[in-house]
PDB file of C-alpha atoms in Angstrom:
ATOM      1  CA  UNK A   1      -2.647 -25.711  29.104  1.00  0.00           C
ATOM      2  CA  UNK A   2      -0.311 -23.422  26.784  1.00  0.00           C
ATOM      3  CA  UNK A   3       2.873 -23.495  28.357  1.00  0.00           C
ATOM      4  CA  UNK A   4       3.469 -19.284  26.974  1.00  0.00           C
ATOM      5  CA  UNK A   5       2.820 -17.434  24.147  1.00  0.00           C
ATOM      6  CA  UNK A   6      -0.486 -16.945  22.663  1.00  0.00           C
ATOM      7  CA  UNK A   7      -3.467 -18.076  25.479  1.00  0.00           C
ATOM      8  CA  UNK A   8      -6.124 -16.100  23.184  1.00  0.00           C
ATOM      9  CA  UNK A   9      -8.453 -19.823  22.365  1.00  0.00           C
ATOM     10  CA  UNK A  10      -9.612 -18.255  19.253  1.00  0.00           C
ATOM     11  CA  UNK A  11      -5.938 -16.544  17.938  1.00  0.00           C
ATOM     12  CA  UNK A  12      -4.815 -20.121  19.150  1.00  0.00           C
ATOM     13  CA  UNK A  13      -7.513 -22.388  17.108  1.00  0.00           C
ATOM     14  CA  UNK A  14      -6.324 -20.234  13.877  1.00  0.00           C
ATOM     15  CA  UNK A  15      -2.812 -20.122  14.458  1.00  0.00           C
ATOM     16  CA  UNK A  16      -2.835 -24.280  15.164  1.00  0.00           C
ATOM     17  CA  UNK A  17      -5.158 -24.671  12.009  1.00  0.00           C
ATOM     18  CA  UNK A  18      -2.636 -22.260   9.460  1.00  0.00           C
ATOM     19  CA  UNK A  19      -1.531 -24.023   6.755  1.00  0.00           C
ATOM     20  CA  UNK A  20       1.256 -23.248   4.304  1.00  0.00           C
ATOM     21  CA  UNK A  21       0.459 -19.434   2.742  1.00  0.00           C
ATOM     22  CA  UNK A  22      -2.252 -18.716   5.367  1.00  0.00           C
ATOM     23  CA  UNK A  23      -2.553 -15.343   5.676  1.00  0.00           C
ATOM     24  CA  UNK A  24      -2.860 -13.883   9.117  1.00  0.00           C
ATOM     25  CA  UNK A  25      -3.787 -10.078   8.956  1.00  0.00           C
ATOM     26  CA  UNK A  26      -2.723  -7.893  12.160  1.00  0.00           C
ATOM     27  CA  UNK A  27      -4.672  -4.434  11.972  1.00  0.00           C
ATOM     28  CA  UNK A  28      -4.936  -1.582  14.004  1.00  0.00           C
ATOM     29  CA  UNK A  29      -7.557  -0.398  16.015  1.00  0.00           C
ATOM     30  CA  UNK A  30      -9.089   2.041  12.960  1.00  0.00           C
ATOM     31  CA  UNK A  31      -8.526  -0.304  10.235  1.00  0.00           C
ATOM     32  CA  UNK A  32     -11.864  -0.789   8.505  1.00  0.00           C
ATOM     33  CA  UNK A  33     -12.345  -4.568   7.997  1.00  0.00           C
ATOM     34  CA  UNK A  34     -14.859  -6.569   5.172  1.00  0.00           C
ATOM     35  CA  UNK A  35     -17.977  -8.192   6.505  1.00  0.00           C
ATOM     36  CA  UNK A  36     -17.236 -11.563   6.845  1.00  0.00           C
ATOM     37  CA  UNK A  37     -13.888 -11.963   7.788  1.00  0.00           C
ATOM     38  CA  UNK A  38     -12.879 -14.070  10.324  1.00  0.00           C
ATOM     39  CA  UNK A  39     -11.795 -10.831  13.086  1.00  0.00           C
ATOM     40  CA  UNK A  40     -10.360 -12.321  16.178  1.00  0.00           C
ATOM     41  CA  UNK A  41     -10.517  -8.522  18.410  1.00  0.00           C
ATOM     42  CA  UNK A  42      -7.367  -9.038  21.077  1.00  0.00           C
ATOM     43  CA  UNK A  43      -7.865  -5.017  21.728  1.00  0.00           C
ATOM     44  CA  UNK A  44      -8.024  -4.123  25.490  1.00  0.00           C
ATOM     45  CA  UNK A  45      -7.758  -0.496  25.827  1.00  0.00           C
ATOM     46  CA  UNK A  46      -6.183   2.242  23.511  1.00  0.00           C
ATOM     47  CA  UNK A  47      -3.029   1.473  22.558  1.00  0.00           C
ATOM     48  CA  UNK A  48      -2.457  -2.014  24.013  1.00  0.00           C
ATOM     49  CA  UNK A  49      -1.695  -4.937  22.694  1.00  0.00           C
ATOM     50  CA  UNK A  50       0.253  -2.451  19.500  1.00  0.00           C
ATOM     51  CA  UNK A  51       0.706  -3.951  16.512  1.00  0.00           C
ATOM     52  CA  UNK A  52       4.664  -5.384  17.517  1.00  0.00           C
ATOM     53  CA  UNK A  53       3.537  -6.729  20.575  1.00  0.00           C
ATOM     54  CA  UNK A  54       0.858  -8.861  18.775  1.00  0.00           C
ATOM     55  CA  UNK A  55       3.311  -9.713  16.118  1.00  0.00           C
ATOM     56  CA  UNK A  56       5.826 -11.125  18.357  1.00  0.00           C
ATOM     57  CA  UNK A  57       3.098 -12.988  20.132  1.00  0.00           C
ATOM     58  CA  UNK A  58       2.187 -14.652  17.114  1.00  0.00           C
ATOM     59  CA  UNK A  59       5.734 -15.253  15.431  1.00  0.00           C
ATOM     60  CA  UNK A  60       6.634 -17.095  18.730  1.00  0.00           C
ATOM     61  CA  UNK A  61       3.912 -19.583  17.886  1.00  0.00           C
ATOM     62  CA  UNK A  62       3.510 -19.284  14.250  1.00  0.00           C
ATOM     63  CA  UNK A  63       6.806 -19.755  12.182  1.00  0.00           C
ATOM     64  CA  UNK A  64       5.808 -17.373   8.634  1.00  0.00           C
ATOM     65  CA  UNK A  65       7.981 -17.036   5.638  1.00  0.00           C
ATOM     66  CA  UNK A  66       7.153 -13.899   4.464  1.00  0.00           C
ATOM     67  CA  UNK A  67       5.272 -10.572   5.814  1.00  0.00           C
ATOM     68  CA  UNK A  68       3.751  -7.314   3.757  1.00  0.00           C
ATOM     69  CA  UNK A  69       2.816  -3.943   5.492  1.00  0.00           C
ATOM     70  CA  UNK A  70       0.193  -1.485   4.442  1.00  0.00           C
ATOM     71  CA  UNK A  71       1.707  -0.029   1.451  1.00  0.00           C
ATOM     72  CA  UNK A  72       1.482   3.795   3.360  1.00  0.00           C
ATOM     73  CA  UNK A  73       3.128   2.368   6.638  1.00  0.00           C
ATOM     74  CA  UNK A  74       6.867   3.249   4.938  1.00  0.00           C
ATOM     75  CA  UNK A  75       5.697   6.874   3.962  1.00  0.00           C
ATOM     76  CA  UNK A  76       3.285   7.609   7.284  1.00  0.00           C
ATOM     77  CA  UNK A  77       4.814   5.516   9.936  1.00  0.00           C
ATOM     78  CA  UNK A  78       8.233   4.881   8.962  1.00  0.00           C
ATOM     79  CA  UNK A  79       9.442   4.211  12.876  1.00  0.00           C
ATOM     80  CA  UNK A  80       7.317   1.437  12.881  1.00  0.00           C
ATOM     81  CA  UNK A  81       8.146  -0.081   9.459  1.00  0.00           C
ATOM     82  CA  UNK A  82      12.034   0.103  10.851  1.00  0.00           C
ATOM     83  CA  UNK A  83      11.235  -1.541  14.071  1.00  0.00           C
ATOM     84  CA  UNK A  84       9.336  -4.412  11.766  1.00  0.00           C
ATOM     85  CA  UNK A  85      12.411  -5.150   9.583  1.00  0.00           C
ATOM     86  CA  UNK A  86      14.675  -4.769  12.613  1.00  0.00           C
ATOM     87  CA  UNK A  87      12.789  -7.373  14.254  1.00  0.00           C
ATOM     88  CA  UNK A  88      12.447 -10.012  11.500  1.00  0.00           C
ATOM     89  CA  UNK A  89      15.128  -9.640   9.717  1.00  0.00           C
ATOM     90  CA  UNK A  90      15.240 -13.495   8.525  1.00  0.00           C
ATOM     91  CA  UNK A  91      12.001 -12.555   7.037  1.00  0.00           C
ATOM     92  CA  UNK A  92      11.081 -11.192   2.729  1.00  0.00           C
ATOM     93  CA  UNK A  93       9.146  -8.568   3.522  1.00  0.00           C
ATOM     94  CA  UNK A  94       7.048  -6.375   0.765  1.00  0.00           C
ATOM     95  CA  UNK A  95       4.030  -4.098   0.870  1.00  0.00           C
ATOM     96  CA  UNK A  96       0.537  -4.419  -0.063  1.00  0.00           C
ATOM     97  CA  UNK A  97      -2.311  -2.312  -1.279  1.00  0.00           C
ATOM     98  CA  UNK A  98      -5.304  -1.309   0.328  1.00  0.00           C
ATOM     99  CA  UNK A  99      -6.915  -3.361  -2.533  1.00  0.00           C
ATOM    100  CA  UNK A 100      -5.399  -6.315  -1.984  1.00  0.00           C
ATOM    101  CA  UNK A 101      -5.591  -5.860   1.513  1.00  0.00           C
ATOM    102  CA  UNK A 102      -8.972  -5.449   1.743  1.00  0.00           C
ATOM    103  CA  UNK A 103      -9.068  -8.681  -0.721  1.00  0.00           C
ATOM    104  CA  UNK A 104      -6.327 -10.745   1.750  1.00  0.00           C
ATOM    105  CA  UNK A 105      -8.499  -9.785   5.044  1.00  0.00           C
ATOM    106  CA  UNK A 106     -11.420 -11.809   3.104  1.00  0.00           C
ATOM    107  CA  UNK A 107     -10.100 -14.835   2.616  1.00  0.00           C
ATOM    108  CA  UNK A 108      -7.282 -14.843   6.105  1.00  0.00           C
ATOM    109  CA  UNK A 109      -7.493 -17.388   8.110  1.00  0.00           C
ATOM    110  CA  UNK A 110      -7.837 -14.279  10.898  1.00  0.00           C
ATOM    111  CA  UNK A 111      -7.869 -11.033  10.815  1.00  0.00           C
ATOM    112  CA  UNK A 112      -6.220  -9.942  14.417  1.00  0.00           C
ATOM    113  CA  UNK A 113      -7.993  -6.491  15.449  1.00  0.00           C
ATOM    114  CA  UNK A 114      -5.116  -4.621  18.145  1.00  0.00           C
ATOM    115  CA  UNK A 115      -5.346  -1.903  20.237  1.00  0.00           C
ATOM    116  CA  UNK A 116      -2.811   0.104  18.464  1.00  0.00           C
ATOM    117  CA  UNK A 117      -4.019   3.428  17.149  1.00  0.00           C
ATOM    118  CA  UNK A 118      -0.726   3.826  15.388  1.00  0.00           C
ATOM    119  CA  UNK A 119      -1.029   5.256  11.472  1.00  0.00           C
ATOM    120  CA  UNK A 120      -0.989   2.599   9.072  1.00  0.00           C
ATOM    121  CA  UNK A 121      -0.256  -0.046  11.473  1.00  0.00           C
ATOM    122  CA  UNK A 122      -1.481  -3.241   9.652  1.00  0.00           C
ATOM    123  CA  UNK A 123       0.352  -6.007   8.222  1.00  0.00           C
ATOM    124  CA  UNK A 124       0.064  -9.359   6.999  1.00  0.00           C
ATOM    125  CA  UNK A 125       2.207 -12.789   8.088  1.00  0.00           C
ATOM    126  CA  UNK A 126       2.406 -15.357   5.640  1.00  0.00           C
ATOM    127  CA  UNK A 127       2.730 -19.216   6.930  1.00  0.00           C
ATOM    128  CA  UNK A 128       4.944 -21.182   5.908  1.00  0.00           C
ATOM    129  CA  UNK A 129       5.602 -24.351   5.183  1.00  0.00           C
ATOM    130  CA  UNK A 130       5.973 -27.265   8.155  1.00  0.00           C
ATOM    131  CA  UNK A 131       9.348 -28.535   7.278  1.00  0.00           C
ATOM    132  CA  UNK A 132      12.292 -28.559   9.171  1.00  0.00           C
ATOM    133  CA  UNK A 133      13.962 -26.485   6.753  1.00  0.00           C
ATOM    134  CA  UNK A 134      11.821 -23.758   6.908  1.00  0.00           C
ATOM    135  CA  UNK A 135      10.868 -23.531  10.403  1.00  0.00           C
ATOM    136  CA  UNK A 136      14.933 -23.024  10.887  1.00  0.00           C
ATOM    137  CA  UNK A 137      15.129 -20.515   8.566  1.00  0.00           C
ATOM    138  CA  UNK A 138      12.203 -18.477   9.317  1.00  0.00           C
ATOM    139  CA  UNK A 139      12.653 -18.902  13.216  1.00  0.00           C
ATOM    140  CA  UNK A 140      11.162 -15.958  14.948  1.00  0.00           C
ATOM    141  CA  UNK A 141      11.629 -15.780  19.214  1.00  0.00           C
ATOM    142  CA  UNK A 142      10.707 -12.906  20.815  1.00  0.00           C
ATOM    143  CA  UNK A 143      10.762 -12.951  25.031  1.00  0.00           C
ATOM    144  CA  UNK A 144       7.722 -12.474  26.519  1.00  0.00           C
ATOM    145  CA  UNK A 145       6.932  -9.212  27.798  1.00  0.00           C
ATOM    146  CA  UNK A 146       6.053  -8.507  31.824  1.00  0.00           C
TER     147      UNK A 146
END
């Protein structure tokens, strides 16, 4: 049994199986998503889990070297783009198109549906690599919530 963390089996499976530049997508509630993606839905009821409490989940099991928000988040949500860069500050961080978005979701190894109904609320965590090196560097703890 998972000692904390993540207890979601299928956000689990894909966060054990992420290999170097995995992409993990973490969408909002309205965020249209491809046919075909692999869409692990962790939504409850509106608003919960939001997109920061899903993020931390996963950074506290997933160690990522990189993250890109929605390229409106900065112009539409700017709150939540601050409380993003406030929280991973060890982490590049960029932004992406709707294109390549659209394109990433595709080919993720999940595409994490939330409750948040937030605007522009979606974002993209990049694994990285296994080494000791980088799992030091890119350490992300967040405590668990009650």
């Amino acid at each position: 049994m998972i000692k904390h963390t993540v207890t979601n089996a299928e956000l689990g499976y894909a966060l054990a199986t992420a290999r170097h530049k995995d992409a993990i997508v973490i969408c909002d509630a309205n965020m249209p998503i491809p046919d075909g993606c692999n869409v692990i839905d962790v939504s409850l009821v509106r608003g919960v889990p939001t997109l920061v409490q899903t993020m931390c989940a996963i950074l506290n099991d997933l160690v990522a070297e990189r993250y890109e928000v929605f390229e409106l988040m900065p112009q539409y949500n700017d709150a939540m783009y601050q409380k993003i860069q406030s929280l991973v500050p060890q982490l590049p961080g960029g932004t992406i198109s709707q294109e390549r978005l659209m394109e990433t979701m595709k080919n993720a190894k999940a595409v994490v549906r939330t409750g948040d109904f937030g605007s522009c609320c979606t974002m993209v965590l990049y694994s990285a690599s296994g080494m000791d090196k980088y799992v030091t560097q890119f350490n992300c703890d967040f405590p668990m919530q009650e």
